[in-house]
Short mmCIF file of C-alpha atoms in Angstrom, two decimals:
data_model
loop_
_atom_site.label_atom_id
_atom_site.label_comp_id
_atom_site.label_asym_id
_atom_site.label_seq_id
_atom_site.Cartn_x
_atom_site.Cartn_y
_atom_site.Cartn_z
CA MET A 706 -5.09 -8.89 -52.84
CA LYS A 707 -1.75 -7.99 -51.97
CA ILE A 708 -0.57 -11.05 -50.26
CA LEU A 709 -2.50 -13.40 -52.51
CA SER A 710 0.57 -14.85 -54.89
CA PHE A 711 2.37 -15.26 -51.63
CA SER A 712 0.26 -16.84 -49.46
CA LEU A 713 -0.17 -19.00 -52.59
CA PHE A 714 2.99 -19.73 -53.39
CA LEU A 715 3.51 -21.10 -50.06
CA LEU A 716 0.40 -22.97 -50.05
CA SER A 717 1.05 -25.07 -53.50
CA SER A 718 4.34 -25.97 -52.25
CA ALA A 719 3.42 -26.70 -49.09
CA GLN A 720 0.74 -29.46 -50.87
CA ALA A 721 3.97 -31.01 -52.87
CA PHE A 722 4.72 -32.57 -49.72
CA MET A 723 2.00 -34.03 -48.45
CA THR A 724 0.81 -37.24 -49.31
CA PRO A 725 -2.74 -37.73 -51.21
CA ARG A 726 -5.67 -38.10 -49.63
CA ALA A 727 -6.41 -41.78 -50.68
CA PHE A 728 -2.91 -42.71 -49.42
CA GLN A 729 -3.56 -40.51 -46.85
CA ARG A 730 -6.73 -42.50 -45.37
CA SER A 731 -5.76 -45.84 -46.31
CA THR A 732 -2.40 -45.47 -44.02
CA HIS A 733 -4.12 -44.46 -40.98
CA LEU A 734 -7.49 -43.13 -40.97
CA CYS A 735 -9.32 -45.80 -42.29
CA ARG A 736 -7.61 -47.96 -39.22
CA ALA A 737 -7.95 -45.19 -36.94
CA SER A 738 -9.49 -47.55 -34.14
CA SER A 739 -6.28 -49.57 -34.03
CA THR A 740 -3.86 -46.30 -34.27
CA ALA A 741 -5.49 -44.65 -30.99
CA ASP A 742 -2.50 -44.86 -28.55
CA ALA A 743 0.22 -44.52 -32.22
CA THR A 744 2.10 -41.39 -31.96
CA ILE A 745 1.79 -39.40 -35.69
CA PRO A 746 4.86 -38.01 -37.73
CA PHE A 747 5.54 -34.08 -36.95
CA THR A 748 4.10 -31.61 -39.45
CA PRO A 749 6.08 -31.13 -42.03
CA VAL A 750 8.15 -28.20 -42.10
CA GLU A 751 6.79 -26.51 -45.54
CA ASN A 752 3.26 -26.96 -44.56
CA VAL A 753 3.48 -24.49 -42.06
CA LEU A 754 3.43 -20.92 -42.20
CA VAL A 755 4.03 -17.85 -39.81
CA LEU A 756 3.04 -14.88 -40.76
CA LYS A 757 3.43 -11.86 -38.49
CA ASP A 758 0.20 -10.71 -36.98
CA ALA A 759 -3.11 -11.70 -36.69
CA ALA A 760 -4.47 -9.11 -38.97
CA THR A 761 -2.19 -10.86 -41.29
CA VAL A 762 -3.20 -14.58 -41.26
CA GLY A 763 -7.12 -13.31 -41.29
CA ASP A 764 -5.66 -11.43 -45.09
CA THR A 765 -4.71 -14.71 -45.84
CA VAL A 766 -7.15 -16.27 -45.13
CA ARG A 767 -9.16 -14.58 -47.12
CA ASP A 768 -7.02 -14.72 -49.71
CA ILE A 769 -6.50 -18.47 -50.08
CA VAL A 770 -10.62 -18.98 -49.89
CA ALA A 771 -11.62 -16.04 -53.21
CA GLU A 772 -8.19 -17.77 -54.71
CA CYS A 773 -10.12 -21.32 -53.99
CA ALA A 774 -13.25 -20.33 -54.83
CA LYS A 775 -12.34 -19.12 -58.42
CA ALA A 776 -10.56 -21.93 -59.59
CA ALA A 777 -13.09 -24.74 -58.72
CA ILE A 778 -15.27 -22.61 -60.29
CA ALA A 779 -13.40 -22.21 -63.48
CA GLU A 780 -13.22 -25.53 -63.10
CA ARG A 781 -16.29 -27.18 -62.71
CA GLY A 782 -18.42 -23.90 -62.27
CA TYR A 783 -19.21 -24.54 -58.21
CA PHE A 784 -17.13 -23.69 -54.89
CA ALA A 785 -17.48 -25.97 -52.07
CA LEU A 786 -16.57 -24.84 -48.38
CA ALA A 787 -16.12 -25.53 -45.01
CA ILE A 788 -15.98 -23.63 -42.10
CA PRO A 789 -16.02 -24.05 -38.32
CA GLY A 790 -17.16 -21.11 -35.77
CA GLY A 791 -14.93 -19.47 -33.16
CA SER A 792 -12.33 -16.95 -34.18
CA ILE A 793 -12.14 -18.65 -38.29
CA LEU A 794 -15.56 -16.68 -38.82
CA LYS A 795 -13.33 -13.30 -37.76
CA MET A 796 -11.41 -14.15 -40.32
CA LEU A 797 -13.67 -14.44 -43.02
CA VAL A 798 -14.71 -10.54 -42.28
CA GLY A 799 -13.20 -8.47 -45.22
CA ASP A 800 -14.67 -6.24 -48.15
CA ASP A 801 -11.45 -7.77 -50.14
CA ILE A 802 -12.67 -11.20 -49.90
CA LEU A 803 -15.57 -9.64 -52.13
CA GLU A 804 -14.12 -8.01 -54.78
CA ASP A 805 -15.91 -8.83 -57.95
CA GLY A 806 -19.00 -7.47 -56.55
CA ASP A 807 -22.43 -9.24 -55.95
CA ASP A 808 -22.17 -11.11 -59.10
CA SER A 809 -18.77 -12.73 -57.66
CA TRP A 810 -17.72 -16.23 -56.79
CA THR A 811 -20.23 -16.49 -53.58
CA SER A 812 -23.11 -17.11 -56.07
CA LYS A 813 -21.99 -20.60 -56.90
CA THR A 814 -20.09 -21.15 -53.56
CA THR A 815 -22.03 -23.93 -51.65
CA ILE A 816 -21.52 -23.34 -47.81
CA ALA A 817 -21.47 -26.62 -44.90
CA TYR A 818 -20.49 -26.22 -41.13
CA VAL A 819 -17.06 -28.63 -40.14
CA ASN A 820 -19.62 -28.55 -36.33
CA HIS A 821 -22.36 -26.56 -35.28
CA LYS A 822 -24.68 -26.96 -31.95
CA CYS A 823 -27.72 -28.41 -31.90
CA VAL A 824 -29.38 -25.25 -31.58
CA ASP A 825 -32.31 -23.06 -33.30
CA MET A 826 -30.12 -21.33 -36.32
CA ASN A 827 -31.35 -17.67 -34.98
CA ASP A 828 -29.78 -18.28 -31.50
CA MET A 829 -27.17 -15.51 -31.40
CA ASP A 830 -25.05 -17.02 -28.73
CA LEU A 831 -25.15 -20.40 -30.18
CA ALA A 832 -25.51 -20.68 -33.41
CA THR A 833 -22.66 -20.46 -35.48
CA HIS A 834 -24.86 -19.64 -38.56
CA ALA A 835 -26.43 -16.95 -36.97
CA LYS A 836 -22.67 -15.26 -35.69
CA ALA A 837 -22.32 -15.96 -39.67
CA ARG A 838 -24.91 -13.81 -41.31
CA ASN A 839 -23.74 -10.96 -38.87
CA LEU A 840 -20.10 -11.34 -39.16
CA PHE A 841 -20.71 -11.97 -43.06
CA LEU A 842 -22.72 -14.06 -44.48
CA ASP A 843 -25.06 -12.00 -44.94
CA THR A 844 -22.95 -10.15 -47.62
CA TRP A 845 -22.24 -12.99 -49.84
CA LYS A 846 -24.99 -13.04 -51.83
CA GLY A 847 -26.28 -16.03 -53.67
CA ALA A 848 -24.46 -18.01 -51.58
CA ASN A 849 -25.83 -21.76 -50.40
CA THR A 850 -25.69 -22.14 -47.07
CA ILE A 851 -26.61 -25.83 -45.89
CA ILE A 852 -27.84 -25.37 -42.43
CA MET A 853 -29.38 -27.67 -39.22
CA ASP A 854 -32.86 -28.41 -38.98
CA GLY A 855 -33.06 -26.26 -35.30
CA THR A 856 -33.85 -29.36 -32.83
CA ASP A 857 -32.08 -30.25 -29.98
CA ASP A 858 -31.62 -33.65 -31.23
CA GLY A 859 -27.89 -34.46 -31.92
CA ASP A 860 -28.58 -38.04 -33.65
CA ALA A 861 -31.64 -36.73 -35.87
CA GLU A 862 -29.86 -33.27 -36.80
CA ALA A 863 -26.18 -35.46 -37.45
CA ALA A 864 -27.91 -37.82 -39.94
CA ALA A 865 -30.03 -35.09 -41.15
CA TYR A 866 -27.14 -32.87 -42.24
CA GLU A 867 -25.70 -35.98 -43.77
CA THR A 868 -28.75 -36.37 -46.14
CA LYS A 869 -28.36 -32.68 -47.10
CA LEU A 870 -24.62 -33.70 -48.49
CA LYS A 871 -25.40 -36.51 -49.90
CA THR A 872 -28.20 -34.81 -51.98
CA LEU A 873 -25.88 -32.02 -53.93
CA SER A 874 -24.42 -32.93 -56.73
CA ALA A 875 -21.35 -33.84 -57.93
CA ASP A 876 -20.76 -30.82 -59.43
CA VAL A 877 -21.87 -28.84 -56.66
CA LEU A 878 -19.58 -31.07 -53.99
CA PRO A 879 -17.75 -34.34 -55.26
CA ARG A 880 -16.82 -37.40 -54.01
CA GLU A 881 -14.45 -39.70 -54.16
CA ASP A 882 -14.80 -42.99 -56.10
CA GLY A 883 -18.05 -42.08 -57.25
CA ASP A 884 -21.60 -41.85 -55.43
CA ASN A 885 -20.14 -43.87 -52.58
CA GLY A 886 -16.72 -42.17 -52.12
CA LEU A 887 -16.22 -39.14 -48.99
CA PRO A 888 -16.81 -35.70 -50.26
CA ILE A 889 -14.15 -33.63 -50.88
CA PHE A 890 -14.56 -29.70 -50.57
CA ASP A 891 -12.39 -27.62 -52.01
CA LEU A 892 -11.38 -25.94 -49.42
CA ALA A 893 -11.91 -27.11 -45.16
CA LEU A 894 -11.20 -24.20 -43.03
CA ILE A 895 -10.33 -25.24 -39.43
CA GLY A 896 -9.73 -24.27 -36.03
CA VAL A 897 -8.02 -26.07 -33.45
CA GLY A 898 -9.23 -25.67 -29.70
CA ASP A 899 -6.68 -25.31 -27.15
CA ASP A 900 -7.47 -28.88 -25.73
CA GLY A 901 -7.03 -29.71 -29.86
CA HIS A 902 -10.50 -30.35 -30.94
CA VAL A 903 -10.93 -29.71 -34.42
CA GLY A 904 -14.60 -29.29 -35.66
CA SER A 905 -16.22 -31.12 -32.51
CA LEU A 906 -14.27 -33.99 -32.52
CA TYR A 907 -12.65 -34.18 -29.01
CA PRO A 908 -10.03 -35.50 -26.35
CA ASP A 909 -10.31 -38.99 -24.96
CA ARG A 910 -13.66 -39.47 -27.74
CA ASP A 911 -14.76 -42.26 -29.87
CA GLU A 912 -15.95 -39.39 -32.78
CA VAL A 913 -12.21 -38.97 -33.71
CA LEU A 914 -11.40 -42.47 -34.24
CA VAL A 915 -14.54 -43.26 -37.08
CA GLY A 916 -13.08 -44.45 -40.23
CA ALA A 917 -13.23 -43.24 -44.30
CA ASP A 918 -16.04 -46.34 -43.90
CA GLY A 919 -18.62 -44.39 -40.77
CA PRO A 920 -20.55 -41.64 -41.48
CA TRP A 921 -19.94 -38.25 -42.77
CA VAL A 922 -21.61 -36.36 -39.86
CA LEU A 923 -21.57 -37.43 -36.51
CA PRO A 924 -23.55 -36.29 -33.23
CA VAL A 925 -21.64 -35.17 -30.34
CA ALA A 926 -23.19 -35.74 -27.03
CA MET A 927 -20.74 -33.86 -24.24
CA LYS A 928 -22.01 -31.12 -23.81
CA SER A 929 -25.20 -30.01 -23.85
CA PRO A 930 -27.11 -28.92 -25.85
CA PRO A 931 -25.33 -31.83 -28.34
CA SER A 932 -23.31 -30.81 -30.82
CA ILE A 933 -22.78 -32.00 -34.86
CA THR A 934 -19.23 -32.29 -36.67
CA LEU A 935 -17.68 -33.98 -39.60
CA SER A 936 -15.71 -36.76 -40.05
CA LEU A 937 -11.55 -36.60 -39.03
CA PRO A 938 -11.91 -38.65 -42.56
CA VAL A 939 -14.12 -36.08 -44.34
CA MET A 940 -12.17 -32.89 -42.93
CA ALA A 941 -8.82 -34.70 -44.30
CA ASN A 942 -10.58 -36.06 -47.82
CA SER A 943 -10.54 -31.68 -48.65
CA LYS A 944 -8.89 -30.74 -51.51
CA LYS A 945 -7.21 -28.21 -49.48
CA VAL A 946 -7.79 -27.71 -45.56
CA ILE A 947 -6.14 -24.63 -43.82
CA VAL A 948 -6.16 -24.45 -40.28
CA ALA A 949 -5.50 -21.26 -38.72
CA ALA A 950 -4.11 -19.93 -35.25
CA CYS A 951 -3.50 -16.07 -34.13
CA GLY A 952 -4.56 -13.86 -31.83
CA VAL A 953 -3.23 -12.64 -28.03
CA SER A 954 -4.92 -11.24 -24.94
CA ASP A 955 -3.61 -10.14 -21.51
CA LYS A 956 -4.72 -13.48 -20.25
CA TYR A 957 -3.12 -15.34 -22.87
CA PRO A 958 0.59 -13.13 -24.31
CA GLN A 959 1.70 -16.14 -26.49
CA GLY A 960 -1.91 -17.01 -27.99
CA LYS A 961 -2.26 -20.37 -28.99
CA SER A 962 1.32 -21.21 -28.79
CA ALA A 963 1.20 -24.08 -26.60
CA GLY A 964 -1.98 -25.36 -28.55
CA MET A 965 0.23 -25.43 -31.87
CA ARG A 966 3.57 -27.27 -30.35
CA ARG A 967 1.00 -29.10 -29.45
CA ALA A 968 -0.93 -29.85 -32.64
CA VAL A 969 2.22 -29.40 -35.00
CA ALA A 970 4.96 -30.53 -33.65
CA ALA A 971 5.37 -32.61 -30.02
CA ASP A 972 6.41 -36.33 -30.67
CA ASP A 973 4.02 -37.45 -27.70
CA GLU A 974 0.60 -37.13 -29.15
CA THR A 975 -2.05 -39.42 -30.42
CA LEU A 976 -5.59 -38.78 -31.92
CA GLN A 977 -6.88 -39.50 -28.51
CA THR A 978 -5.33 -36.95 -27.01
CA PHE A 979 -4.37 -34.43 -29.26
CA PRO A 980 -7.00 -34.76 -31.94
CA ALA A 981 -6.17 -32.22 -34.64
CA VAL A 982 -3.02 -34.35 -35.13
CA GLY A 983 -4.82 -36.37 -37.35
CA LEU A 984 -4.35 -33.68 -40.02
CA ARG A 985 -0.84 -33.33 -39.88
CA SER A 986 0.15 -34.61 -42.64
CA VAL A 987 -2.94 -32.99 -44.83
CA ALA A 988 -3.23 -29.11 -43.68
CA THR A 989 -1.08 -26.05 -44.64
CA TRP A 990 -1.12 -24.57 -40.28
CA ILE A 991 -0.97 -20.84 -40.53
CA MET A 992 -0.70 -18.84 -37.40
CA ASP A 993 1.01 -15.67 -36.30
CA GLU A 994 4.29 -15.40 -34.78
CA ALA A 995 3.03 -15.40 -30.69
CA ALA A 996 1.09 -19.23 -31.80
CA ALA A 997 4.39 -19.86 -33.78
CA SER A 998 6.58 -18.97 -30.58
CA LYS A 999 7.02 -22.62 -29.31
CA LEU A 1000 7.06 -24.68 -32.23
CA GLY A 1001 11.44 -24.08 -32.92
CA ASP A 1002 13.65 -22.82 -35.38
CA ALA A 1003 12.60 -25.19 -37.90
CA TYR A 1004 9.33 -23.67 -38.52
CA THR A 1005 10.13 -20.34 -36.81
CA ASN A 1006 13.19 -19.58 -40.09
CA ASN A 1007 11.33 -21.16 -42.65
#
């Protein structure tokens, strides 16, 4: 993998400046309800990686997945990965991620969804799981994907999904502070919507304020069908959090630049106005030059 060493150097450098998970949670996530209107410090410059284009972002994300998998498996024999829907699914498509063949890290991998619509798992139009299978998941031989029951009952699906996660052994999905602590995914991949949503945590809704003592998995009835989502503390508690954004179009020639500015560098955003800011201090932000074009020189010249 041609850019592995570079991407991991940046990742390690960024994490050296991150606040530890437990402190991060105790200082603002556990008290999210009292900080709904509080602005959050800028993302550290060291936590932002700007790459040339979408293809390079995708290459880097796949490198990080494979390297994190190998590290986790070497440490305890398993790899726990959380993935969202949207554009990140396409970043996971590539033969380079499976360089070791069928008997590689995928057979020791457990995958959970950061968020998912409450639909039949075979619904190619709406189900992230069906899309993931079609794009790459069916080639990840032996991977154990935690799926939903396939109903349109958001409350029941959220409760059932949390139960499925909690029944995993601590070797497969480690916990903080024993059996009662938050899960620790080895790697969580996160996308950001133009409105700042991460997972299915949307602006001006209570779900984004749920603290570390709340449910791991939340129902979100903002749309029909409803969705389920990991809570912000669960996302942030991952060993590594990668937020990736890239791609341009005729309609959006600067890609996700406006959203990335708000997510990373705006000084007036809160959890309620732009939920992605809740990951500022714990994530490594990987984006192409178009997405980074409004961040300012401090980030783009880093």
